[in-house]
Short mmCIF file of C-alpha atoms in Angstrom, two decimals:
data_model
loop_
_atom_site.label_atom_id
_atom_site.label_comp_id
_atom_site.label_asym_id
_atom_site.label_seq_id
_atom_site.Cartn_x
_atom_site.Cartn_y
_atom_site.Cartn_z
CA MET A 250 -22.06 8.43 -21.96
CA SER A 251 -24.38 5.70 -22.82
CA LEU A 252 -24.86 2.57 -20.30
CA SER A 253 -24.11 -0.71 -21.65
CA TYR A 254 -27.34 -2.47 -21.12
CA GLN A 255 -28.35 -4.52 -23.86
CA THR A 256 -32.29 -4.44 -23.45
CA GLU A 257 -34.81 -1.58 -22.44
CA LYS A 258 -35.82 -3.58 -19.34
CA GLY A 259 -32.38 -3.38 -18.20
CA GLN A 260 -31.76 0.29 -18.69
CA HIS A 261 -34.97 0.91 -16.93
CA LEU A 262 -34.34 -1.16 -14.05
CA HIS A 263 -31.07 0.49 -13.65
CA SER A 264 -32.64 3.81 -13.10
CA GLU A 265 -35.00 2.30 -10.53
CA ILE A 266 -32.38 0.65 -8.74
CA THR A 267 -29.95 3.21 -8.66
CA SER A 268 -32.37 5.85 -7.37
CA LYS A 269 -33.34 3.52 -4.45
CA LEU A 270 -29.85 2.45 -3.74
CA GLU A 271 -28.46 6.37 -3.81
CA GLY A 272 -31.41 7.16 -1.18
CA ARG A 273 -30.28 4.48 1.08
CA ILE A 274 -26.52 5.38 0.79
CA SER A 275 -26.69 8.90 1.17
CA ALA A 276 -28.68 8.85 4.33
CA LEU A 277 -25.83 6.88 6.28
CA GLN A 278 -24.52 8.99 9.16
CA HIS A 279 -22.47 7.38 11.78
CA GLY A 280 -22.90 3.76 11.34
CA ILE A 281 -24.52 0.90 9.32
CA PRO A 282 -28.14 -0.06 10.53
CA PRO A 283 -28.41 -3.69 10.47
CA SER A 284 -31.82 -3.33 8.59
CA LEU A 285 -30.34 -1.76 5.90
CA PHE A 286 -29.00 -5.13 4.39
CA ASP A 287 -32.67 -6.47 4.54
CA HIS A 288 -33.64 -3.47 2.84
CA ILE A 289 -31.37 -3.80 0.13
CA ARG A 290 -32.21 -7.33 -0.30
CA PHE A 291 -35.63 -6.58 -0.72
CA ILE A 292 -34.99 -4.04 -3.46
CA GLN A 293 -33.04 -6.70 -5.31
CA ASP A 294 -35.60 -9.36 -4.89
CA SER A 295 -38.35 -7.15 -6.13
CA THR A 296 -36.40 -5.97 -9.28
CA VAL A 297 -33.61 -8.06 -10.52
CA GLU A 298 -34.61 -11.41 -9.23
CA GLN A 299 -37.80 -11.08 -11.12
CA ILE A 300 -36.02 -11.82 -14.14
CA SER A 301 -35.84 -15.74 -14.94
CA ASP A 302 -32.92 -18.02 -15.84
CA THR A 303 -34.93 -19.04 -19.01
CA ASP A 304 -34.89 -15.46 -20.33
CA PRO A 305 -33.00 -14.59 -23.51
CA GLU A 306 -29.18 -13.94 -23.04
CA PRO A 307 -29.41 -10.21 -23.39
CA ILE A 308 -31.59 -10.18 -20.60
CA LEU A 309 -29.76 -12.47 -18.53
CA ASN A 310 -26.52 -10.41 -19.15
CA ASP A 311 -28.40 -7.33 -18.20
CA ARG A 312 -29.39 -9.14 -14.91
CA ALA A 313 -25.81 -9.93 -14.10
CA ARG A 314 -24.91 -6.24 -14.78
CA LEU A 315 -27.76 -5.11 -12.34
CA ARG A 316 -26.62 -7.48 -9.73
CA SER A 317 -23.27 -5.88 -9.57
CA LEU A 318 -24.97 -2.97 -8.51
CA PHE A 319 -26.23 -4.92 -5.38
CA ARG A 320 -23.10 -6.76 -4.75
CA PHE A 321 -21.04 -3.29 -4.77
CA THR A 322 -23.71 -1.87 -2.25
CA SER A 323 -23.37 -4.68 0.04
CA ASP A 324 -19.57 -4.89 0.02
CA TYR A 325 -19.60 -1.24 0.46
CA LEU A 326 -21.76 -1.47 3.44
CA GLU A 327 -19.82 -4.42 4.73
CA PHE A 328 -16.50 -2.48 4.55
CA TRP A 329 -17.82 0.29 6.47
CA GLU A 330 -19.23 -1.98 9.22
CA LEU A 331 -16.05 -3.74 9.66
CA LEU A 332 -13.97 -0.53 9.54
CA LEU A 333 -16.10 0.89 12.22
CA SER A 334 -16.01 -2.23 14.48
CA LYS A 335 -12.26 -1.91 13.86
CA SER A 336 -11.65 -5.16 11.95
CA PHE A 337 -8.92 -3.45 9.95
CA LYS A 338 -7.60 -6.59 8.14
CA LYS A 339 -11.08 -7.64 7.14
CA SER A 340 -12.30 -4.26 6.17
CA TRP A 341 -9.39 -4.09 3.73
CA GLY A 342 -10.72 -7.23 2.15
CA LYS A 343 -14.07 -5.78 1.65
CA LEU A 344 -12.40 -2.58 0.41
CA GLN A 345 -11.03 -4.51 -2.39
CA ASP A 346 -14.29 -6.44 -3.00
CA SER A 347 -15.91 -2.94 -3.51
CA LEU A 348 -13.11 -1.74 -5.71
CA ASP A 349 -13.51 -4.99 -7.93
CA GLU A 350 -17.28 -4.09 -8.28
CA LEU A 351 -16.48 -0.88 -9.23
CA ARG A 352 -14.34 -2.26 -12.03
CA PHE A 353 -16.86 -4.49 -13.22
CA ILE A 354 -19.54 -1.70 -13.11
CA LYS A 355 -17.33 0.48 -15.05
CA ARG A 356 -16.33 -2.42 -17.70
CA HIS A 357 -19.72 -3.75 -18.00
CA ILE A 358 -22.28 -1.17 -17.31
CA ASN A 359 -19.95 1.92 -18.50
CA ALA A 360 -21.17 3.79 -15.43
CA SER A 361 -18.75 5.66 -13.65
CA LEU A 362 -19.22 6.38 -9.98
CA PRO A 363 -16.72 8.95 -9.00
CA TYR A 364 -18.01 9.58 -5.75
CA PHE A 365 -17.25 6.31 -4.64
CA GLU A 366 -14.31 5.87 -6.52
CA HIS A 367 -12.57 8.70 -4.95
CA GLN A 368 -13.75 7.78 -1.55
CA LEU A 369 -12.43 4.28 -1.58
CA THR A 370 -9.39 4.59 -3.55
CA GLY A 371 -8.60 7.68 -1.04
CA LEU A 372 -9.09 5.40 1.98
CA GLU A 373 -6.96 2.57 0.33
CA LEU A 374 -4.17 5.10 0.90
CA CYS A 375 -4.87 5.03 4.48
CA TYR A 376 -3.91 1.33 5.26
CA PRO A 377 -0.34 0.17 5.68
CA TYR A 378 -0.40 -2.45 2.90
CA LYS A 379 1.96 -1.00 0.53
CA LEU A 380 3.75 -4.03 -0.82
CA PHE A 381 1.99 -7.27 -1.91
CA ALA A 382 3.10 -10.95 -2.74
CA SER A 383 2.62 -11.76 -6.16
CA MET A 384 3.66 -15.13 -7.48
CA GLY A 385 4.66 -16.49 -11.06
CA LEU A 386 3.91 -19.93 -12.23
CA ALA A 387 3.99 -22.05 -15.13
CA TYR A 388 1.10 -24.47 -15.81
CA GLY A 389 -0.36 -26.38 -18.40
CA TYR A 390 -3.37 -24.70 -19.49
CA THR A 391 -6.60 -22.82 -18.28
CA GLU A 392 -9.94 -24.18 -18.12
CA CYS A 393 -12.60 -22.19 -19.37
CA SER A 394 -15.68 -21.51 -16.72
CA ILE A 395 -18.07 -21.92 -19.20
CA CYS A 396 -17.37 -24.54 -21.62
CA THR A 397 -14.50 -26.16 -19.59
CA ASN A 398 -12.31 -26.16 -22.74
CA ASP A 399 -8.81 -24.98 -22.93
CA MET A 400 -9.45 -21.27 -22.92
CA ASP A 401 -6.69 -20.64 -25.26
CA SER A 402 -7.65 -23.24 -27.80
CA ASP A 403 -10.01 -22.75 -30.62
CA ASP A 404 -12.54 -24.90 -29.19
CA CYS A 405 -13.29 -21.77 -26.61
CA PRO A 406 -15.24 -19.17 -28.09
CA HIS A 407 -15.12 -17.15 -24.45
CA ARG A 408 -13.01 -14.54 -23.24
CA ALA A 409 -12.20 -14.09 -19.51
CA GLY A 410 -14.09 -11.14 -18.16
CA GLU A 411 -16.96 -11.45 -20.63
CA LEU A 412 -20.42 -12.00 -19.92
CA TYR A 413 -22.04 -15.07 -21.60
CA ASN A 414 -25.65 -15.98 -20.77
CA GLY A 415 -25.46 -13.88 -17.32
CA GLN A 416 -22.21 -15.69 -16.26
CA VAL A 417 -18.87 -14.01 -16.30
CA ALA A 418 -16.32 -16.11 -18.04
CA PHE A 419 -13.02 -16.79 -15.99
CA GLY A 420 -10.09 -19.19 -16.49
CA ILE A 421 -9.31 -22.07 -14.06
CA VAL A 422 -5.39 -22.70 -13.90
CA ARG A 423 -4.75 -26.56 -14.33
CA ASP A 424 -1.88 -28.63 -14.31
CA VAL A 425 0.62 -26.27 -12.34
CA ILE A 426 4.19 -27.44 -13.15
CA SER A 427 6.18 -24.94 -10.95
CA LEU A 428 5.65 -22.18 -8.63
CA ASP A 429 8.52 -20.29 -10.20
CA HIS A 430 8.96 -17.35 -7.49
CA VAL A 431 6.96 -15.16 -5.31
CA SER A 432 7.69 -11.33 -5.50
CA LEU A 433 7.07 -8.41 -3.74
CA VAL A 434 5.29 -6.04 -5.85
CA THR A 435 3.53 -2.45 -5.44
CA ASN A 436 0.70 -3.46 -8.30
CA PRO A 437 -0.38 -6.92 -7.76
CA LYS A 438 -2.97 -8.98 -9.57
CA ASP A 439 -4.82 -9.14 -6.12
CA LYS A 440 -4.30 -6.65 -3.38
CA ARG A 441 -5.81 -9.10 -1.23
CA CYS A 442 -2.15 -10.81 -0.80
CA ILE A 443 -0.77 -8.63 1.71
CA ILE A 444 2.21 -8.64 3.67
CA ASP A 445 0.49 -9.00 7.11
CA VAL A 446 0.84 -6.41 9.78
CA LYS A 447 -0.11 -6.72 13.44
CA GLU A 448 -3.87 -5.49 13.63
CA SER A 449 -3.37 -2.86 16.34
CA ALA A 450 -4.21 0.64 16.37
CA GLU A 451 -0.65 1.85 16.03
CA ASN A 452 -0.37 -0.02 12.49
CA PHE A 453 -3.59 1.44 11.25
CA THR A 454 -3.40 4.85 12.97
CA ILE A 455 -5.16 6.70 10.00
CA VAL A 456 -7.91 4.34 9.42
CA ASP A 457 -8.43 4.09 13.31
CA THR A 458 -8.82 7.88 13.31
CA VAL A 459 -10.89 7.94 10.66
CA ALA A 460 -13.48 5.28 12.21
CA ASN A 461 -13.22 7.13 15.62
CA TRP A 462 -14.47 10.35 13.77
CA ILE A 463 -17.49 8.73 12.38
CA LEU A 464 -18.07 6.74 15.67
CA GLU A 465 -17.73 10.14 17.73
CA SER A 466 -20.19 11.78 15.34
CA SER A 467 -17.70 14.32 14.31
CA ILE A 468 -18.19 13.43 10.68
CA THR A 469 -20.51 11.32 8.59
CA ILE A 470 -19.58 8.49 6.19
CA PRO A 471 -20.93 10.48 3.02
CA GLN A 472 -18.88 13.24 3.93
CA ILE A 473 -15.57 11.49 3.15
CA VAL A 474 -14.84 12.30 -0.39
CA GLY A 475 -11.30 11.13 -0.93
CA CYS A 476 -7.70 11.59 0.35
CA SER A 477 -4.95 13.35 -0.80
CA PRO A 478 -1.31 12.70 -0.17
CA GLU A 479 1.09 15.65 0.08
CA LYS A 480 4.58 16.58 1.09
CA ARG A 481 4.92 18.83 4.00
CA ILE A 482 7.99 20.57 5.67
CA ILE A 483 8.25 20.82 9.31
CA PRO A 484 11.32 22.28 11.60
CA ASN A 485 13.56 19.54 12.17
CA PRO A 486 12.86 18.50 16.13
CA ASP A 487 16.64 17.10 16.43
CA TYR A 488 18.29 19.85 14.46
CA LYS A 489 21.08 21.82 16.66
CA ASN A 490 22.75 24.98 15.22
CA LEU A 491 26.57 23.90 15.78
CA ALA A 492 29.50 25.61 14.77
CA ARG A 493 30.53 24.22 11.20
CA ASN A 494 33.50 22.28 12.47
CA ASP A 495 31.78 20.55 15.33
CA LYS A 496 30.79 17.02 15.68
CA CYS A 497 27.37 16.72 13.93
CA PHE A 498 24.54 16.08 16.32
CA CYS A 499 23.20 13.00 14.46
CA LYS A 500 26.27 11.18 16.00
CA SER A 501 27.55 10.10 12.42
CA GLY A 502 30.87 11.13 13.38
CA LYS A 503 31.32 13.65 10.67
CA LYS A 504 31.70 17.29 10.71
CA PHE A 505 28.46 19.29 11.08
CA LYS A 506 29.25 21.41 7.81
CA HIS A 507 29.49 17.80 5.96
CA CYS A 508 26.56 16.27 7.41
CA CYS A 509 23.35 17.67 8.66
CA SER A 510 23.90 21.58 8.53
CA THR A 511 21.28 21.69 5.70
CA LYS A 512 18.65 19.55 7.62
CA LYS A 513 16.84 22.31 9.71
CA THR A 514 13.76 21.44 8.19
CA ILE A 515 12.42 17.85 7.21
CA GLU A 516 9.96 16.61 4.74
CA TYR A 517 7.14 14.02 5.53
CA GLU A 518 4.24 12.43 3.88
CA HIS A 519 1.02 13.95 4.78
CA LEU A 520 -2.43 12.38 4.23
CA ASN A 521 -5.33 14.93 3.90
CA ILE A 522 -8.82 13.47 4.51
CA ASN A 523 -11.06 15.52 2.15
CA LEU A 524 -14.38 16.33 3.56
CA THR A 525 -17.23 17.88 1.97
CA HIS A 526 -19.93 20.28 3.68
CA PRO A 527 -22.84 17.94 5.11
CA GLN A 528 -25.11 19.99 3.33
CA LYS A 529 -23.61 19.88 0.02
CA ASP A 530 -24.50 17.02 -2.72
CA LEU A 531 -22.75 13.73 -2.55
CA TYR A 532 -22.17 13.39 -6.46
CA MET A 533 -23.86 10.11 -6.00
CA THR A 534 -24.27 9.48 -9.66
CA LEU A 535 -24.77 5.88 -9.49
CA MET B 287 15.75 -14.58 -20.83
CA ASP B 288 13.72 -14.95 -24.05
CA ARG B 289 15.46 -16.99 -26.62
CA THR B 290 15.48 -13.76 -28.87
CA CYS B 291 17.09 -11.88 -26.38
CA GLY B 292 19.95 -14.11 -25.43
CA HIS B 293 22.65 -12.61 -27.32
CA ILE B 294 21.56 -9.24 -28.23
CA SER B 295 23.95 -6.95 -29.99
CA ARG B 296 23.94 -3.23 -29.18
CA PRO B 297 20.59 -1.31 -28.91
CA ILE B 298 19.90 0.72 -32.15
CA THR B 299 17.23 2.86 -30.67
CA ALA B 300 16.39 3.66 -27.23
CA LEU B 301 13.70 6.20 -26.57
CA GLN B 302 12.84 7.55 -23.06
CA LEU B 303 9.09 8.53 -23.24
CA PRO B 304 7.60 10.83 -20.83
CA SER B 305 5.60 8.65 -18.25
CA MET B 306 2.05 9.48 -17.07
CA ASN B 307 2.92 9.20 -13.32
CA SER B 308 6.49 10.69 -14.07
CA ALA B 309 7.86 7.91 -11.62
CA ASN B 310 9.40 5.92 -14.16
CA ALA B 311 10.23 6.42 -17.83
CA ASN B 312 8.46 4.16 -20.45
CA ASP B 313 11.39 2.31 -22.18
CA LEU B 314 11.21 1.59 -25.93
CA THR B 315 14.14 -0.24 -27.26
CA VAL B 316 15.11 -1.54 -30.62
CA TYR B 317 17.81 -4.12 -30.80
CA ASP B 318 19.48 -5.77 -33.72
CA LEU B 319 19.38 -9.72 -33.49
CA ALA B 320 22.27 -11.85 -34.91
CA GLN B 321 20.61 -14.22 -37.34
CA GLN B 322 20.95 -17.22 -35.09
CA ASP B 323 19.13 -15.57 -32.02
CA ALA B 324 16.10 -14.75 -34.14
CA ALA B 325 13.00 -16.96 -33.75
CA PRO B 326 11.73 -18.33 -37.35
CA GLN B 327 9.60 -15.86 -39.22
CA PRO B 328 6.42 -16.86 -40.32
CA ASN B 329 5.51 -16.84 -43.92
CA SER B 330 2.50 -14.58 -43.31
CA GLY B 331 1.00 -12.81 -40.32
CA ILE B 332 1.93 -13.28 -36.69
CA SER B 333 3.32 -16.10 -34.68
CA PHE B 334 3.97 -16.30 -30.89
CA PRO B 335 6.84 -18.78 -30.28
CA PRO B 336 7.59 -20.06 -27.02
CA HIS B 337 10.47 -19.19 -24.80
CA THR B 338 12.38 -19.65 -21.61
CA TYR B 339 11.68 -17.75 -18.32
CA ARG B 340 13.80 -18.42 -15.45
CA GLN B 341 13.76 -22.01 -14.73
CA SER B 342 10.66 -22.50 -17.23
CA ASP B 343 11.41 -23.79 -20.64
CA ASN B 344 8.87 -23.85 -23.64
CA VAL B 345 6.31 -21.46 -22.06
CA VAL B 346 4.09 -18.49 -23.40
CA HIS B 347 2.66 -15.57 -21.49
CA ASN B 348 -0.81 -16.53 -20.40
CA GLU B 349 -2.02 -13.13 -22.06
CA LEU B 350 -1.52 -14.98 -25.50
CA GLY B 351 -4.84 -16.89 -25.56
CA ASP B 352 -7.16 -13.67 -25.16
CA PHE B 353 -4.81 -11.64 -27.20
CA LYS B 354 -5.08 -14.29 -30.11
CA LYS B 355 -8.84 -14.12 -29.58
CA TRP B 356 -8.93 -10.28 -29.75
CA ILE B 357 -7.05 -10.10 -32.74
CA LYS B 358 -9.22 -12.87 -34.56
CA ALA B 359 -12.14 -10.77 -33.53
CA ASN B 360 -10.94 -7.36 -34.51
CA ARG B 361 -8.26 -8.11 -37.17
CA PRO B 362 -9.53 -11.11 -39.10
CA ASP B 363 -7.52 -10.07 -42.04
CA ILE B 364 -4.28 -11.04 -40.20
CA THR B 365 -2.93 -14.64 -40.18
CA LEU B 366 -2.13 -15.91 -36.99
CA ALA B 367 0.47 -19.04 -36.89
CA PRO B 368 -0.90 -22.09 -35.17
CA SER B 369 0.58 -22.30 -31.87
CA THR B 370 2.70 -25.12 -30.73
CA LYS B 371 1.69 -27.09 -27.39
CA SER B 372 3.31 -24.82 -24.92
CA ASN B 373 2.98 -24.18 -21.03
CA LYS B 374 1.59 -21.10 -19.82
CA LEU B 375 3.51 -18.55 -17.75
CA ASP B 376 1.42 -16.52 -15.23
CA LEU B 377 3.17 -13.52 -13.64
CA ARG B 378 0.20 -12.47 -11.45
CA SER B 379 0.98 -9.02 -11.29
CA GLY B 380 -1.33 -6.32 -12.28
CA ASP B 381 0.77 -5.48 -14.90
CA LEU B 382 0.07 -6.64 -18.59
CA TRP B 383 2.71 -8.98 -20.10
CA LEU B 384 1.98 -9.59 -23.64
CA PRO B 385 3.84 -12.62 -25.29
CA LEU B 386 6.63 -12.41 -27.76
CA ALA B 387 5.48 -11.96 -31.35
CA VAL B 388 7.21 -12.28 -34.45
CA ILE B 389 5.64 -10.69 -37.38
CA ALA B 390 6.14 -11.21 -41.17
CA SER B 391 6.70 -8.69 -43.75
CA ASP B 392 2.92 -8.34 -44.52
CA VAL B 393 2.34 -6.91 -40.96
CA THR B 394 4.30 -3.90 -40.49
CA ILE B 395 5.74 -2.65 -37.42
CA PRO B 396 2.98 0.23 -37.13
CA VAL B 397 0.50 -2.38 -37.87
CA TYR B 398 1.40 -4.60 -34.77
CA LEU B 399 1.85 -1.38 -32.74
CA ASN B 400 -1.56 -0.50 -33.47
CA ILE B 401 -3.06 -3.63 -32.70
CA VAL B 402 -1.19 -3.83 -29.29
CA SER B 403 -2.71 -0.07 -28.60
CA ASN B 404 -6.31 -1.33 -29.18
CA TYR B 405 -5.70 -4.37 -27.13
CA ILE B 406 -4.43 -2.40 -24.30
CA TYR B 407 -7.38 0.05 -24.42
CA ASP B 408 -9.93 -2.93 -24.66
CA ARG B 409 -8.18 -4.65 -21.79
CA LEU B 410 -7.98 -1.21 -19.61
CA ARG B 411 -11.81 -0.71 -19.74
CA GLY B 412 -12.98 -0.85 -16.21
CA ARG B 413 -9.76 0.15 -14.56
CA LEU B 414 -9.98 2.77 -11.89
CA GLN B 415 -8.22 6.32 -12.11
CA THR B 416 -5.48 5.08 -9.54
CA ASP B 417 -4.88 1.78 -11.33
CA ASN B 418 -1.85 2.48 -13.42
CA PRO B 419 -0.69 -1.14 -14.96
CA LYS B 420 2.54 -1.41 -16.76
CA VAL B 421 2.75 -2.79 -19.86
CA ALA B 422 5.67 -5.17 -21.50
CA PHE B 423 5.89 -6.68 -24.69
CA LYS B 424 8.57 -7.50 -27.37
CA VAL B 425 8.05 -7.85 -31.08
CA GLN B 426 10.61 -9.44 -33.85
CA TYR B 427 10.53 -8.05 -37.23
CA GLU B 428 12.60 -7.69 -40.28
CA ALA B 429 13.63 -4.42 -41.50
CA LYS B 430 16.01 -4.00 -44.46
CA GLY B 431 16.88 -7.73 -44.35
CA LYS B 432 17.91 -7.40 -40.68
CA LYS B 433 16.36 -9.12 -37.73
CA ARG B 434 15.31 -6.46 -35.06
CA LEU B 435 13.71 -6.93 -31.73
CA LEU B 436 11.51 -3.95 -30.50
CA SER B 437 10.81 -4.12 -26.55
CA PHE B 438 8.62 -1.65 -24.53
CA ASN B 439 8.11 -1.60 -20.92
CA GLY B 440 6.07 1.31 -19.41
CA ASP B 441 2.64 2.77 -18.60
CA ALA B 442 -0.08 1.15 -20.16
CA ARG B 443 -2.26 4.57 -20.29
CA SER B 444 0.56 6.55 -21.85
CA PHE B 445 1.03 3.72 -24.41
CA GLN B 446 -1.61 5.19 -26.40
CA HIS B 447 0.53 8.35 -26.76
CA LEU B 448 3.67 6.24 -28.19
CA ILE B 449 2.48 5.93 -31.56
CA SER B 450 2.21 9.57 -32.19
CA THR B 451 5.31 10.26 -30.05
CA ILE B 452 7.83 7.91 -31.92
CA ASP B 453 9.33 8.19 -35.36
CA ILE B 454 7.90 5.08 -36.70
CA ASN B 455 10.11 5.52 -39.72
CA LYS B 456 13.22 5.39 -37.52
CA ILE B 457 12.37 1.82 -36.24
CA SER B 458 11.18 0.80 -39.71
CA GLU B 459 13.98 1.32 -41.54
#
């Protein structure tokens, strides 16, 4: 799979930057050293930020691509910092920022980061947010962030999400006419639109457990390679083996034979946190 | 309700296609349209007429602008009817809602499905493995003098399999 850099300089800087960032992230253990952000900033300043704003468009576009690697790294580290400090709600926001950067990297650099993708999408499952708010609205037009023209008109040559002179084009909604509805959906445009739950450990049991494992040094951050949900069957703790015509133990009023006689076991959702052996490679193919 | 869906007669083809995540089947349905319910057909190419959505009249899905730019860049041979001034409808879900299209006789239904398939492929670049967007679109076309409406609502990823799975002749007849 070839990367999408438009210039040799971009390609060269990609290799240099990713090897440096990979070294920093793979060294993570049970927390985020505060100096790490300064190191990352130093790497960025000494590489990508050497590219001038007056350089030709292909180089500026490559700079935007390279900057996304740093944005991802910072978001990723901030996510872990927030999770380990038990700021679960804020950590969800940073998790979404990290995933958005992964999408950008995939789309604009054509680079796949399977280790991070599996780890972060797996951790997404550990949060209690399953339903999201999504609104439907009618509006007049979309203003282009690059040329300010109506993005849907022939006057605007830009496509949302694409790079132009190092800038990502996006549309700004103008002249909102009506907010038609708000829906609860499982697949929103923006997973930051959460249905709020109280930030207590009991609502965030799984992420709280993951944070504790790391803080107690039971595991390290790079060891987490993903999560996999599975259905498990356990004995039903309420089950009572009654006579067929007895009233059911669940107090439904029905006869046992017509109610819970088959519910000797129950099925529940189980989430495996998948860990790799500490000595194994982290598959950090940035 | 879209204008073209207001008084639909019986569906003439309803295919349940296997879903990638097996949670939901993909629905592809072809309806006969009464002449008075059909949107005006362009002389050539594709038009995207505005429609009504719940309380909002004269709207087009906000994906229309990008879709048209993509067609112009990738299929310059296809004529696109100029759009009338319409408001935009933004359903802020992670799913892909393509605008209602009306195709003239020079754009066959297989050609349009191919355009949609390639556009979806382009829009899915950068999605993560766990992103599983749905895609919904409707296209009005004419077959043997009858106006028909093809409606699809299903997995975006498995849409690419659609063209090889369905019997195009069956819906083109």
